[in-house]
XYZ file of C-alpha atoms in Angstrom:
773
model
C -73.888 -18.283 -215.929
C -72.177 -17.701 -212.577
C -75.653 -17.901 -211.050
C -75.894 -21.564 -212.074
C -72.439 -22.763 -211.017
C -73.252 -23.547 -207.338
C -76.194 -25.755 -208.351
C -74.839 -27.813 -211.245
C -73.606 -30.601 -208.965
C -77.157 -31.358 -207.729
C -78.619 -31.601 -211.248
C -79.621 -35.063 -212.457
C -80.481 -36.425 -215.875
C -83.651 -38.591 -215.836
C -83.002 -42.253 -216.536
C -85.299 -45.149 -217.381
C -86.525 -45.818 -213.850
C -87.099 -42.174 -212.860
C -90.600 -40.716 -212.636
C -90.938 -37.195 -214.000
C -93.884 -35.293 -212.496
C -94.358 -32.742 -215.261
C -98.144 -32.978 -215.640
C -99.383 -31.860 -212.219
C -98.207 -30.157 -209.044
C -97.415 -32.462 -206.117
C -99.430 -30.237 -203.727
C -102.213 -28.981 -205.994
C -104.008 -29.669 -209.253
C -102.209 -26.917 -211.150
C -100.762 -28.016 -214.493
C -98.570 -26.543 -217.238
C -101.775 -24.928 -218.536
C -102.127 -22.866 -215.343
C -101.195 -19.185 -215.483
C -97.645 -19.613 -214.144
C -97.155 -23.087 -215.561
C -95.379 -25.878 -213.717
C -91.880 -25.865 -212.187
C -90.060 -29.222 -212.467
C -87.064 -29.698 -210.177
C -83.890 -30.639 -212.075
C -82.775 -32.778 -209.114
C -85.898 -34.701 -207.980
C -88.091 -34.291 -211.117
C -91.030 -33.316 -208.883
C -93.414 -30.716 -210.283
C -94.707 -27.691 -208.356
C -96.924 -24.723 -209.049
C -95.835 -21.166 -208.285
C -97.396 -21.339 -204.809
C -95.351 -24.355 -203.647
C -92.079 -24.252 -205.573
C -90.499 -22.029 -202.916
C -91.525 -24.528 -200.218
C -89.595 -27.262 -202.041
C -86.597 -24.924 -202.383
C -86.596 -24.180 -198.634
C -86.732 -27.874 -197.734
C -84.175 -29.220 -200.183
C -82.017 -26.303 -201.328
C -82.623 -27.342 -204.947
C -82.702 -24.097 -206.908
C -82.968 -25.059 -210.596
C -86.357 -25.709 -212.164
C -87.675 -26.195 -215.679
C -90.723 -23.973 -216.094
C -93.241 -25.528 -218.503
C -96.105 -23.431 -219.830
C -98.607 -24.996 -222.172
C -101.069 -22.864 -224.133
C -103.878 -23.774 -226.501
C -103.471 -22.833 -230.132
C -106.305 -21.616 -232.280
C -106.877 -24.086 -235.085
C -109.510 -25.130 -237.540
C -110.806 -28.655 -237.586
C -109.452 -30.547 -240.584
C -111.818 -32.823 -242.456
C -110.004 -35.713 -244.039
C -111.426 -37.732 -246.843
C -112.060 -41.329 -245.995
C -109.539 -42.531 -248.559
C -106.876 -40.181 -247.118
C -107.328 -41.223 -243.495
C -104.607 -43.622 -242.358
C -105.844 -47.044 -241.218
C -106.124 -47.637 -237.510
C -103.525 -49.991 -236.116
C -104.693 -52.945 -234.088
C -104.021 -52.222 -230.386
C -101.672 -54.668 -228.718
C -102.132 -53.619 -225.084
C -104.835 -52.323 -222.775
C -103.411 -48.812 -222.629
C -104.508 -45.343 -223.652
C -102.801 -42.855 -225.928
C -99.458 -44.640 -226.286
C -97.778 -46.713 -228.942
C -99.579 -50.036 -229.102
C -102.552 -48.729 -227.117
C -105.862 -47.185 -228.055
C -106.251 -43.831 -229.767
C -108.569 -41.499 -227.892
C -111.339 -39.573 -229.603
C -110.968 -35.942 -228.545
C -113.379 -33.206 -229.493
C -112.965 -30.584 -230.659
C -109.391 -30.890 -232.017
C -106.971 -28.866 -229.904
C -103.275 -28.208 -230.342
C -100.901 -26.925 -227.696
C -97.634 -25.096 -227.814
C -95.140 -25.316 -224.978
C -92.842 -22.618 -223.705
C -89.838 -23.547 -221.601
C -87.557 -21.580 -219.344
C -84.898 -22.328 -216.761
C -85.821 -20.730 -213.426
C -83.332 -20.113 -210.612
C -84.662 -19.707 -207.078
C -85.031 -17.827 -204.822
C -84.804 -14.847 -207.205
C -86.974 -16.504 -209.887
C -84.435 -15.462 -212.507
C -85.651 -16.937 -215.804
C -83.377 -17.988 -218.695
C -85.357 -18.492 -221.933
C -84.824 -21.817 -223.695
C -83.174 -23.088 -225.764
C -79.917 -21.632 -224.543
C -76.721 -23.264 -225.908
C -74.603 -21.453 -223.308
C -76.005 -23.554 -220.453
C -73.732 -26.184 -218.874
C -74.029 -29.505 -220.719
C -75.420 -31.354 -217.689
C -78.257 -28.843 -217.321
C -79.048 -29.065 -221.045
C -79.189 -32.874 -220.838
C -81.427 -32.743 -217.766
C -83.841 -30.339 -219.453
C -83.917 -32.415 -222.641
C -84.572 -35.571 -220.623
C -87.463 -33.987 -218.717
C -89.071 -32.674 -221.908
C -88.722 -36.044 -223.661
C -89.843 -38.161 -220.681
C -93.350 -39.580 -220.338
C -95.141 -37.848 -217.482
C -95.505 -39.883 -214.272
C -99.302 -39.662 -214.281
C -99.458 -41.014 -217.817
C -97.012 -43.800 -216.985
C -99.136 -44.886 -214.031
C -102.368 -44.673 -216.048
C -100.895 -46.870 -218.766
C -99.642 -49.387 -216.209
C -103.107 -49.507 -214.644
C -104.715 -50.058 -218.036
C -102.541 -53.035 -218.863
C -105.120 -55.753 -219.366
C -104.939 -59.392 -218.438
C -102.522 -61.282 -220.656
C -104.294 -63.607 -223.036
C -103.138 -67.180 -222.753
C -102.690 -69.686 -225.560
C -105.807 -71.803 -225.898
C -105.405 -75.491 -225.121
C -107.416 -76.191 -228.301
C -105.166 -74.203 -230.645
C -102.520 -76.828 -231.377
C -104.822 -79.725 -232.246
C -107.994 -77.914 -233.286
C -110.368 -80.104 -235.271
C -111.417 -78.495 -238.584
C -114.118 -80.118 -240.710
C -113.415 -80.738 -244.375
C -116.860 -79.509 -245.419
C -115.849 -77.307 -248.342
C -116.840 -74.023 -246.625
C -115.020 -70.968 -248.016
C -115.445 -67.521 -246.448
C -115.558 -64.405 -248.687
C -113.514 -61.323 -247.653
C -116.679 -59.264 -246.986
C -120.468 -59.322 -247.101
C -120.894 -61.524 -244.012
C -124.251 -62.155 -242.347
C -125.399 -64.304 -239.432
C -126.704 -67.667 -240.618
C -129.584 -67.541 -238.128
C -130.652 -63.877 -238.383
C -130.012 -60.731 -240.429
C -127.248 -59.204 -238.311
C -124.200 -58.037 -240.267
C -121.977 -56.949 -237.374
C -120.619 -58.560 -234.208
C -120.179 -61.778 -236.205
C -118.022 -64.736 -235.162
C -116.539 -67.404 -237.434
C -116.360 -70.841 -235.833
C -112.917 -72.237 -236.616
C -114.108 -75.853 -236.687
C -117.064 -75.853 -239.103
C -116.875 -72.357 -240.638
C -120.313 -71.224 -239.444
C -120.844 -67.444 -239.154
C -123.081 -66.494 -236.263
C -123.788 -63.376 -234.195
C -122.314 -62.750 -230.752
C -123.779 -62.379 -227.301
C -126.674 -60.156 -226.345
C -125.547 -57.429 -223.932
C -127.271 -56.479 -220.691
C -129.100 -53.568 -222.348
C -130.491 -55.658 -225.199
C -127.883 -54.555 -227.738
C -125.200 -56.725 -229.332
C -126.108 -60.011 -230.986
C -128.728 -62.700 -230.526
C -126.516 -65.324 -228.842
C -126.480 -67.546 -231.946
C -122.727 -68.256 -231.729
C -123.074 -69.280 -228.071
C -126.118 -71.415 -228.838
C -124.163 -73.148 -231.610
C -121.373 -74.047 -229.182
C -123.895 -75.449 -226.690
C -125.002 -77.907 -229.370
C -121.855 -78.629 -231.418
C -119.186 -78.044 -228.708
C -116.760 -76.530 -231.241
C -114.613 -74.350 -228.929
C -112.828 -71.588 -230.907
C -114.301 -68.667 -232.840
C -112.726 -65.548 -234.371
C -114.449 -62.170 -234.641
C -114.858 -61.143 -238.260
C -113.724 -57.607 -238.944
C -110.824 -57.835 -236.478
C -108.676 -60.105 -238.670
C -105.476 -58.396 -239.849
C -101.848 -59.326 -240.426
C -101.243 -58.579 -236.730
C -103.830 -61.070 -235.467
C -107.499 -61.116 -234.457
C -109.900 -61.543 -231.565
C -110.195 -65.255 -230.773
C -112.599 -66.529 -228.120
C -112.667 -69.956 -226.478
C -116.146 -70.954 -225.339
C -114.767 -73.924 -223.446
C -112.228 -71.789 -221.547
C -114.637 -68.829 -221.372
C -111.963 -66.271 -222.231
C -110.314 -64.322 -225.028
C -107.297 -66.408 -226.060
C -104.284 -66.514 -228.352
C -104.171 -68.901 -231.304
C -100.586 -69.289 -232.601
C -101.929 -71.317 -235.577
C -104.553 -68.724 -236.516
C -103.160 -68.174 -240.032
C -103.364 -71.908 -240.729
C -106.871 -72.188 -239.262
C -108.108 -69.249 -241.356
C -106.538 -70.547 -244.555
C -108.602 -73.723 -244.144
C -111.610 -71.572 -245.038
C -109.791 -69.661 -247.782
C -109.009 -66.571 -245.658
C -105.708 -64.757 -246.207
C -105.338 -62.536 -243.169
C -102.425 -60.650 -244.760
C -104.793 -58.819 -247.144
C -107.627 -58.102 -244.693
C -108.109 -54.778 -242.914
C -109.766 -54.049 -239.604
C -113.428 -53.040 -239.970
C -114.811 -53.704 -236.467
C -113.671 -52.730 -232.999
C -111.816 -55.325 -230.977
C -113.236 -56.502 -227.663
C -110.630 -54.421 -225.796
C -111.607 -51.322 -227.769
C -115.253 -51.936 -226.913
C -114.285 -52.247 -223.239
C -112.366 -48.982 -223.290
C -115.205 -47.215 -225.122
C -117.630 -48.409 -222.472
C -115.301 -47.258 -219.682
C -114.602 -43.801 -221.092
C -117.905 -42.908 -222.749
C -120.547 -44.635 -220.651
C -123.487 -42.283 -220.167
C -125.238 -42.629 -216.844
C -128.649 -41.799 -218.289
C -130.391 -44.189 -215.958
C -129.245 -42.408 -212.801
C -128.958 -38.803 -213.986
C -131.397 -36.213 -215.279
C -130.993 -37.392 -218.865
C -132.411 -35.021 -221.451
C -132.746 -32.072 -219.081
C -131.014 -28.763 -219.648
C -128.956 -28.597 -216.465
C -127.185 -25.474 -215.258
C -123.552 -25.998 -214.194
C -122.679 -24.950 -210.641
C -119.388 -23.537 -209.448
C -117.600 -22.604 -206.225
C -116.387 -24.279 -203.031
C -117.754 -27.767 -202.549
C -118.917 -28.010 -206.175
C -115.747 -29.334 -207.773
C -116.038 -32.530 -209.782
C -113.574 -35.397 -210.141
C -112.574 -36.654 -213.561
C -113.274 -40.296 -214.329
C -109.912 -41.824 -215.181
C -111.673 -44.767 -216.817
C -113.553 -47.013 -214.328
C -112.733 -44.826 -211.300
C -116.321 -43.880 -210.456
C -116.039 -46.101 -207.336
C -113.103 -43.994 -206.090
C -114.676 -40.671 -207.047
C -117.964 -41.404 -205.288
C -116.264 -42.539 -202.058
C -113.905 -39.536 -201.948
C -116.700 -37.047 -202.703
C -118.794 -38.605 -199.937
C -116.036 -38.540 -197.314
C -115.135 -34.894 -197.939
C -118.711 -33.810 -197.223
C -118.127 -34.919 -193.615
C -116.943 -32.251 -191.130
C -114.453 -34.669 -189.522
C -112.622 -35.295 -192.800
C -112.672 -31.589 -193.584
C -111.219 -30.738 -190.155
C -108.531 -33.403 -190.507
C -107.329 -32.821 -194.068
C -108.789 -29.601 -195.524
C -108.633 -27.002 -192.759
C -105.012 -27.756 -191.700
C -103.844 -28.274 -195.305
C -101.226 -25.505 -195.131
C -99.648 -27.098 -192.070
C -99.724 -30.561 -193.634
C -98.049 -29.198 -196.766
C -95.435 -27.354 -194.716
C -94.409 -30.519 -192.852
C -94.747 -32.895 -195.790
C -91.765 -35.165 -196.547
C -89.330 -34.406 -199.360
C -91.408 -36.469 -201.787
C -95.020 -35.405 -201.155
C -96.353 -37.658 -203.927
C -95.779 -40.672 -201.647
C -97.296 -39.174 -198.478
C -100.907 -40.115 -197.713
C -101.736 -37.097 -195.535
C -100.383 -34.710 -198.170
C -102.388 -36.291 -200.959
C -105.565 -36.322 -198.848
C -105.041 -32.630 -198.052
C -104.449 -31.969 -201.749
C -107.761 -33.662 -202.573
C -109.557 -31.736 -199.845
C -108.295 -28.375 -201.111
C -109.074 -29.347 -204.687
C -112.650 -30.338 -203.876
C -113.607 -27.735 -201.273
C -111.660 -24.541 -201.986
C -113.456 -23.685 -205.230
C -110.138 -22.901 -206.937
C -110.804 -25.490 -209.628
C -114.530 -24.819 -209.908
C -114.606 -21.470 -211.654
C -116.621 -20.737 -214.758
C -114.521 -20.129 -217.828
C -115.092 -16.903 -219.715
C -116.466 -18.151 -223.038
C -116.426 -15.803 -225.974
C -119.681 -16.002 -227.904
C -119.309 -16.389 -231.648
C -122.025 -14.623 -233.675
C -124.118 -16.796 -235.946
C -126.451 -15.909 -238.780
C -129.532 -13.986 -237.670
C -127.706 -12.343 -234.804
C -127.813 -15.451 -232.616
C -124.991 -16.663 -230.431
C -123.486 -20.116 -230.041
C -122.586 -19.446 -226.409
C -123.683 -22.250 -224.098
C -123.151 -22.750 -220.377
C -119.824 -24.503 -220.035
C -119.219 -26.940 -217.214
C -116.049 -27.295 -215.172
C -113.191 -29.514 -216.255
C -112.913 -31.300 -212.904
C -109.752 -32.469 -211.179
C -108.054 -35.818 -211.891
C -107.308 -37.922 -208.759
C -104.516 -39.748 -210.571
C -101.738 -39.124 -208.012
C -104.056 -40.115 -205.151
C -105.232 -43.269 -206.940
C -101.664 -44.364 -207.663
C -100.751 -43.938 -203.981
C -103.720 -45.664 -202.293
C -103.834 -48.440 -204.883
C -100.133 -49.250 -204.847
C -99.541 -52.897 -203.980
C -103.248 -53.793 -204.079
C -104.005 -56.383 -206.744
C -107.361 -54.756 -207.625
C -107.184 -51.041 -206.812
C -103.844 -50.695 -208.591
C -105.633 -51.481 -211.874
C -108.204 -49.565 -213.897
C -110.733 -52.357 -213.750
C -114.183 -51.786 -212.306
C -114.244 -52.081 -208.517
C -116.744 -52.135 -205.680
C -117.244 -48.856 -203.817
C -117.856 -50.622 -200.492
C -114.593 -52.554 -200.745
C -112.678 -49.401 -201.643
C -114.260 -47.489 -198.748
C -113.076 -50.119 -196.259
C -109.637 -50.121 -197.903
C -109.384 -46.333 -197.642
C -110.648 -46.215 -194.048
C -108.034 -48.821 -193.102
C -105.338 -46.609 -194.620
C -106.649 -43.608 -192.674
C -106.660 -45.646 -189.452
C -103.136 -46.873 -190.146
C -101.843 -43.349 -190.706
C -103.598 -42.064 -187.594
C -101.598 -44.598 -185.568
C -98.258 -43.429 -186.933
C -99.061 -39.704 -187.290
C -102.202 -38.923 -185.290
C -104.083 -35.704 -185.832
C -106.439 -33.842 -183.536
C -109.253 -36.178 -184.609
C -109.395 -39.522 -186.353
C -112.037 -38.828 -189.010
C -113.027 -42.492 -189.180
C -114.508 -42.133 -185.677
C -117.521 -40.305 -187.097
C -118.417 -43.488 -189.028
C -117.523 -46.059 -186.381
C -120.171 -47.775 -184.294
C -120.524 -50.828 -182.079
C -123.056 -53.606 -182.608
C -124.245 -56.341 -180.289
C -124.920 -59.889 -181.471
C -127.330 -61.953 -179.399
C -127.522 -65.728 -179.913
C -130.244 -67.702 -178.150
C -130.268 -71.483 -178.052
C -133.834 -72.600 -178.749
C -133.349 -75.862 -176.860
C -132.170 -74.409 -173.553
C -133.301 -70.790 -173.843
C -129.808 -69.629 -172.817
C -128.218 -66.653 -174.541
C -124.778 -65.383 -175.520
C -123.918 -61.712 -176.136
C -120.915 -60.421 -178.071
C -119.912 -57.044 -179.494
C -117.906 -55.836 -182.468
C -117.018 -52.495 -184.049
C -117.931 -51.647 -187.627
C -117.984 -48.713 -190.066
C -120.893 -49.611 -192.342
C -124.365 -51.083 -191.993
C -124.991 -53.984 -194.382
C -128.693 -54.406 -195.095
C -130.303 -57.422 -196.795
C -132.614 -56.904 -199.778
C -135.764 -59.042 -199.376
C -137.080 -59.612 -202.910
C -140.315 -60.990 -201.503
C -141.087 -57.500 -200.129
C -141.363 -55.916 -203.615
C -144.417 -53.653 -203.924
C -144.733 -54.324 -207.670
C -144.653 -58.126 -207.679
C -147.328 -58.495 -210.350
C -145.566 -56.163 -212.780
C -142.254 -57.973 -212.176
C -143.874 -61.376 -212.816
C -145.394 -60.124 -216.071
C -142.016 -58.774 -217.172
C -140.218 -62.028 -216.301
C -142.697 -63.976 -218.441
C -142.250 -61.547 -221.329
C -138.468 -61.694 -220.950
C -138.529 -65.489 -221.098
C -140.646 -65.387 -224.263
C -138.219 -62.956 -225.917
C -135.276 -65.175 -225.022
C -137.002 -68.224 -226.508
C -137.671 -66.276 -229.718
C -134.072 -64.967 -229.736
C -135.415 -61.409 -229.763
C -133.992 -58.379 -228.017
C -135.625 -56.644 -225.105
C -135.836 -52.866 -224.938
C -134.179 -51.186 -221.926
C -137.278 -49.067 -221.312
C -139.404 -52.222 -220.970
C -137.395 -53.621 -218.060
C -139.326 -53.764 -214.767
C -137.211 -53.783 -211.599
C -138.553 -54.898 -208.213
C -139.191 -51.905 -205.939
C -138.237 -52.664 -202.327
C -139.200 -50.262 -199.501
C -136.299 -49.337 -197.258
C -138.416 -50.209 -194.231
C -138.625 -53.801 -195.482
C -134.840 -54.018 -195.651
C -134.562 -52.783 -192.068
C -137.238 -55.260 -190.978
C -135.299 -58.092 -192.637
C -132.163 -57.010 -190.767
C -134.058 -56.920 -187.481
C -135.559 -60.392 -187.940
C -133.837 -63.271 -186.144
C -131.455 -65.330 -188.253
C -131.835 -69.069 -187.803
C -128.594 -70.973 -187.120
C -128.995 -74.688 -187.699
C -126.551 -77.228 -186.256
C -125.612 -74.807 -183.482
C -123.510 -76.429 -180.762
C -125.090 -75.505 -177.435
C -122.761 -75.556 -174.465
C -125.834 -75.687 -172.238
C -127.099 -78.916 -173.844
C -123.627 -80.246 -174.762
C -125.175 -81.104 -178.104
C -126.207 -79.580 -181.400
C -129.342 -77.491 -181.444
C -130.926 -74.575 -183.292
C -130.253 -70.943 -182.391
C -131.594 -67.521 -183.304
C -129.185 -64.627 -183.885
C -130.100 -60.935 -183.829
C -127.914 -57.863 -184.306
C -128.527 -54.483 -182.670
C -126.705 -51.129 -182.298
C -124.849 -50.450 -179.069
C -123.870 -47.004 -180.372
C -124.998 -44.953 -183.354
C -122.382 -43.086 -185.432
C -122.635 -39.460 -186.448
C -122.899 -40.622 -190.062
C -124.117 -44.069 -191.001
C -122.866 -45.628 -194.225
C -125.448 -48.055 -195.578
C -124.493 -50.914 -197.888
C -127.247 -52.829 -199.638
C -126.321 -56.504 -199.993
C -126.580 -56.597 -203.756
C -125.589 -60.250 -204.099
C -127.693 -63.306 -203.378
C -127.063 -67.004 -203.907
C -128.716 -68.641 -206.904
C -130.083 -72.186 -206.815
C -126.669 -73.499 -207.907
C -124.940 -71.609 -205.049
C -123.295 -69.087 -207.366
C -123.380 -65.349 -206.450
C -126.083 -63.425 -208.323
C -126.233 -59.648 -208.506
C -129.605 -58.116 -207.719
C -131.174 -55.554 -210.057
C -133.641 -53.733 -207.818
C -134.819 -50.255 -206.846
C -134.729 -49.285 -203.142
C -137.428 -46.796 -202.107
C -135.552 -44.612 -199.597
C -137.402 -42.204 -197.286
C -135.973 -38.879 -196.162
C -136.276 -39.940 -192.515
C -136.064 -43.357 -190.889
C -136.482 -44.116 -187.185
C -134.198 -46.971 -186.094
C -134.515 -46.501 -182.345
C -136.031 -49.999 -182.114
C -132.634 -51.374 -183.130
C -130.928 -50.102 -179.958
C -129.169 -52.938 -178.103
C -130.389 -53.843 -174.637
C -127.695 -56.179 -173.309
C -128.352 -59.054 -170.944
C -131.916 -58.760 -169.606
C -133.224 -59.798 -166.183
C -134.181 -63.437 -166.231
C -131.906 -64.322 -169.140
C -129.371 -67.050 -168.525
C -126.053 -66.981 -170.354
C -124.741 -69.964 -172.242
C -121.943 -71.533 -170.184
C -118.408 -71.466 -171.485
C -116.981 -74.686 -172.870
C -115.879 -76.923 -170.011
C -112.153 -76.568 -169.352
C -110.296 -79.867 -169.056
C -106.889 -79.389 -170.630
C -105.061 -76.466 -172.147
C -103.548 -78.288 -175.123
C -104.555 -77.052 -178.577
C -107.580 -78.633 -180.220
C -109.005 -78.456 -183.705
C -112.042 -76.154 -183.977
C -115.330 -77.882 -184.783
C -115.949 -77.407 -188.512
C -118.454 -78.976 -190.913
C -116.042 -80.353 -193.525
C -118.832 -81.142 -196.013
C -119.783 -77.457 -196.009
C -116.109 -76.537 -196.424
C -115.876 -78.795 -199.467
C -119.029 -77.254 -200.934
C -117.462 -73.779 -200.704
C -114.069 -74.960 -201.947
C -115.742 -76.428 -205.037
C -116.789 -72.862 -205.928
C -113.120 -71.921 -206.330
C -112.331 -70.332 -202.944
C -109.173 -71.204 -200.987
C -109.881 -74.179 -198.726
C -108.354 -72.597 -195.602
C -110.441 -69.489 -196.205
C -113.533 -71.696 -196.483
C -112.664 -73.379 -193.173
C -112.415 -69.973 -191.510
C -115.752 -68.928 -193.014
C -117.506 -72.027 -191.699
C -115.823 -71.681 -188.293
C -116.614 -67.989 -187.819
C -120.236 -68.480 -188.888
C -120.671 -71.371 -186.434
C -121.477 -73.967 -189.122
C -124.673 -72.020 -189.826
C -124.861 -72.821 -193.546
C -123.482 -71.931 -196.966
C -125.210 -68.555 -197.274
C -123.722 -67.177 -194.044
C -120.310 -68.603 -194.934
C -120.434 -67.048 -198.407
C -121.264 -63.666 -196.874
C -118.234 -64.021 -194.566
C -116.015 -64.945 -197.542
C -117.116 -61.892 -199.571
C -116.327 -59.662 -196.574
C -112.907 -61.172 -195.756
C -111.509 -62.569 -199.002
C -109.210 -59.527 -199.358
C -107.663 -60.118 -195.898
C -103.937 -60.800 -196.024
C -104.386 -64.009 -194.014
C -107.499 -65.290 -195.812
C -105.698 -68.371 -197.184
C -103.600 -68.978 -194.058
C -104.422 -71.981 -191.837
C -106.910 -71.385 -189.046
C -104.904 -71.031 -185.785
C -105.404 -73.822 -183.282
C -107.404 -72.781 -180.232
C -106.929 -74.223 -176.773
C -109.850 -75.178 -174.599
C -109.223 -72.104 -172.507
C -109.971 -69.953 -175.510
C -106.484 -68.644 -176.253
C -104.321 -69.300 -179.254
C -101.820 -72.116 -179.058
C -98.836 -69.812 -179.074
C -97.622 -68.516 -175.735
C -96.387 -65.000 -175.083
C -93.027 -66.457 -174.124
C -92.732 -67.909 -177.637
C -93.041 -64.475 -179.276
C -89.904 -62.504 -180.194
C -89.672 -59.258 -178.203
C -87.914 -57.486 -181.086
C -90.917 -58.251 -183.310
C -93.237 -56.814 -180.654
C -91.137 -53.623 -180.507
C -91.233 -53.279 -184.305
C -95.024 -53.584 -184.370
C -95.564 -51.214 -181.452
C -93.374 -48.655 -183.239
C -95.939 -48.774 -186.074
C -98.641 -47.583 -183.688
C -100.095 -50.890 -182.452
C -100.484 -51.690 -178.761
C -98.525 -54.531 -177.171
C -101.700 -56.621 -176.922
C -102.429 -56.115 -180.612
C -98.839 -56.930 -181.593
C -98.958 -60.135 -179.540
C -102.245 -61.126 -181.169
C -100.883 -60.515 -184.674
C -97.725 -62.518 -184.040
C -99.631 -65.391 -182.421
C -102.078 -65.509 -185.335
C -99.305 -65.736 -187.939
C -96.860 -68.120 -186.287
C -94.515 -65.358 -185.120
C -93.769 -63.973 -188.629
C -93.177 -60.221 -188.347
C -94.040 -59.436 -191.981
C -97.227 -61.525 -191.981
C -98.196 -60.137 -188.577
C -97.964 -56.567 -189.881
C -100.161 -57.439 -192.878
C -102.605 -59.238 -190.587
C -102.862 -56.292 -188.191
C -103.433 -53.763 -190.992
C -106.109 -55.916 -192.633
C -107.900 -56.364 -189.254
C -107.408 -52.782 -188.041
C -111.153 -52.176 -187.738
C -111.586 -54.999 -185.197
C -108.256 -55.146 -183.344
C -109.534 -54.102 -179.951
C -112.291 -56.723 -179.985
C -109.862 -59.454 -181.081
C -107.232 -58.462 -178.533
C -109.853 -58.489 -175.794
C -111.075 -61.959 -176.808
C -107.472 -63.176 -176.991
C -106.876 -62.582 -173.225
C -103.729 -60.550 -173.827
C -101.217 -59.682 -171.137
C -102.853 -56.520 -169.908
C -106.387 -57.915 -170.136
C -107.723 -54.447 -171.062
C -108.458 -53.476 -174.679
C -107.596 -50.028 -175.919
C -110.747 -47.894 -175.719
C -111.959 -46.596 -179.056
C -113.515 -43.207 -179.304
C -117.025 -44.359 -180.155
C -119.655 -41.675 -180.468
C -123.364 -42.207 -180.028
C -125.313 -40.549 -182.807
C -126.054 -37.077 -184.094
C -128.527 -36.278 -181.337
C -131.238 -38.675 -182.455
C -131.883 -42.234 -183.559
C -133.838 -40.922 -186.539
C -131.739 -40.941 -189.684
C -132.195 -37.975 -191.982
C -131.128 -38.137 -195.599
C -128.503 -36.995 -196.375
C -127.411 -35.486 -193.056
C -126.776 -38.657 -191.075
C -126.437 -41.479 -193.576
C -124.797 -42.241 -196.881
C -125.273 -44.939 -199.469
C -123.020 -47.422 -201.240
């Protein structure tokens, strides 16, 4: 034990707030199931594989590690009789595999056995465990690590925590009719059809009706919803979920799952004793989890085909952690790009060597870890399956796919602090891409590499506005990282088939009948039509013309000043319905393998064109920007923050609700979305003066990688608040140079961005030069 004495002082016992990384290596995707197992530091509780544990020892001097090896045990599947199977407990939280959460169906049944040993570096001397001769502090540390919940599981559970159900406003004084209705303990059926599942009991009149019809035609026939539309009785409970612990209660008026503290009393009105009922149907949360974990993408994959698994470098899959397909698709896409490979994969050894003491919290380290995991082929190797002989000399051996790597540590890092990406709810891939690119940009400012990989996606566009009354024009430029294309429904090549389907769908809805998924007809839109719609002039009504000094109409067009090496294309999948609510489009885009967009090259100011004059300068005092307040109110009535609506109307030049809504969807995640719109002087600068800005705040922001001009702009835009200015600058990182240039900063010269101009051609080739979201 003399070998341990010098290191006992650095040993810690894990407490409640400590994270124990015992499920996965901080630098790789090795786990306790790997050949050498996992080495967990008894001081930091970080886990490392055999390849990287010495690196941690060299950096920290921590020499004691708990080696965890987990091996599968051979076992036979046990078949329990139905009467012997214990009843499932009602889940109380939106979590997986923990007390109070959902039980996961795993097939086939597998048991593991763990082997533990205390390893002393650098000699790798191993002391088998248990060992009562160890110092008490080391024994307590080892016991704490073994008993602790792994960090990845803790973070997954936290992400799965669902929205807290609130107490319904109808619960306390719910009206219940004295109509003599008594509900039997079983044998329920919808009063309007023959359905015997997905049934809801209305807590006012005791009617039993089926639930909503789902998007794919399954579920109920909407009879419970239809009943509310007529009777306006707000609360209903799902039959089959009623137990002593509670039940699923839905409020049609509040359009949410709710809590009913008086549920026992409300049920007893209809003769129901919830204390004797057992759960026979899945709760709504269970159905949500099932959909998240088991959804089969038959519609977009080669369903029914006998596919051959592929293995090797570049063919490693990412595990879906439950609703993380948006993250997986974006990460897989980015690591096909040479710039991201050169930045994070090729120099991975160097990035690991210079990683901070806690690599789990370092963005560059986790990006390099992902790159190695996806591209090295280490985790994409075919397992050696042993064929079991069957009767007749046949074999049950089938091609076995790869397990994939879980991006749990990466997800926890990039989602931390974000109110959406920190959860396990479904997210938009386009929004996550912009979020991730902003993080990359931010890290390149503080720790720049040889190349900023975002540069291969960045391009500059030119907006041209022409006043129809005067013929004068105005040109402006901005930098972007994705091309948003409209989807013109009127360009569908199968209009007649779509019209026939819409008529049939309406008839089915009137008859309360289900539609079959295979009968659905989606509009087919040629990609060329989407490009043509983008190229068409956009009409701006109520445009204030400085040439006429009055309102007029203008036409706006957008063109490419530069073309990126790789163009990310986003189809605008939302449109505005007649009631001004966002509506998601369900269409098919016919994409060619090549597309010539050379006609979209910007030309700049042409001979004979006259520029719109700047607003006449009279005084330099701040003035309120011209904003259509009726349009602001229309947007605010939809539930958006009023100040955000004012910004949307201002930045879209009072051009209408549709343009303002598009601006809101693009900027609603900005840190300053709900902040007041800064006053602008008639000279075009913000009201704040450089002399009013604290120099210490400027120094703090420039130390983060921003230029002085950008720091000044951020502080001016947020009233001089350092914290808000930092958030503002990070959320506007993709357009800082343009904003600083427009703001007339002290130097008057924006920082030049490294904009490239295409991959040798203005013809896009799929998938070499463009990618889809």
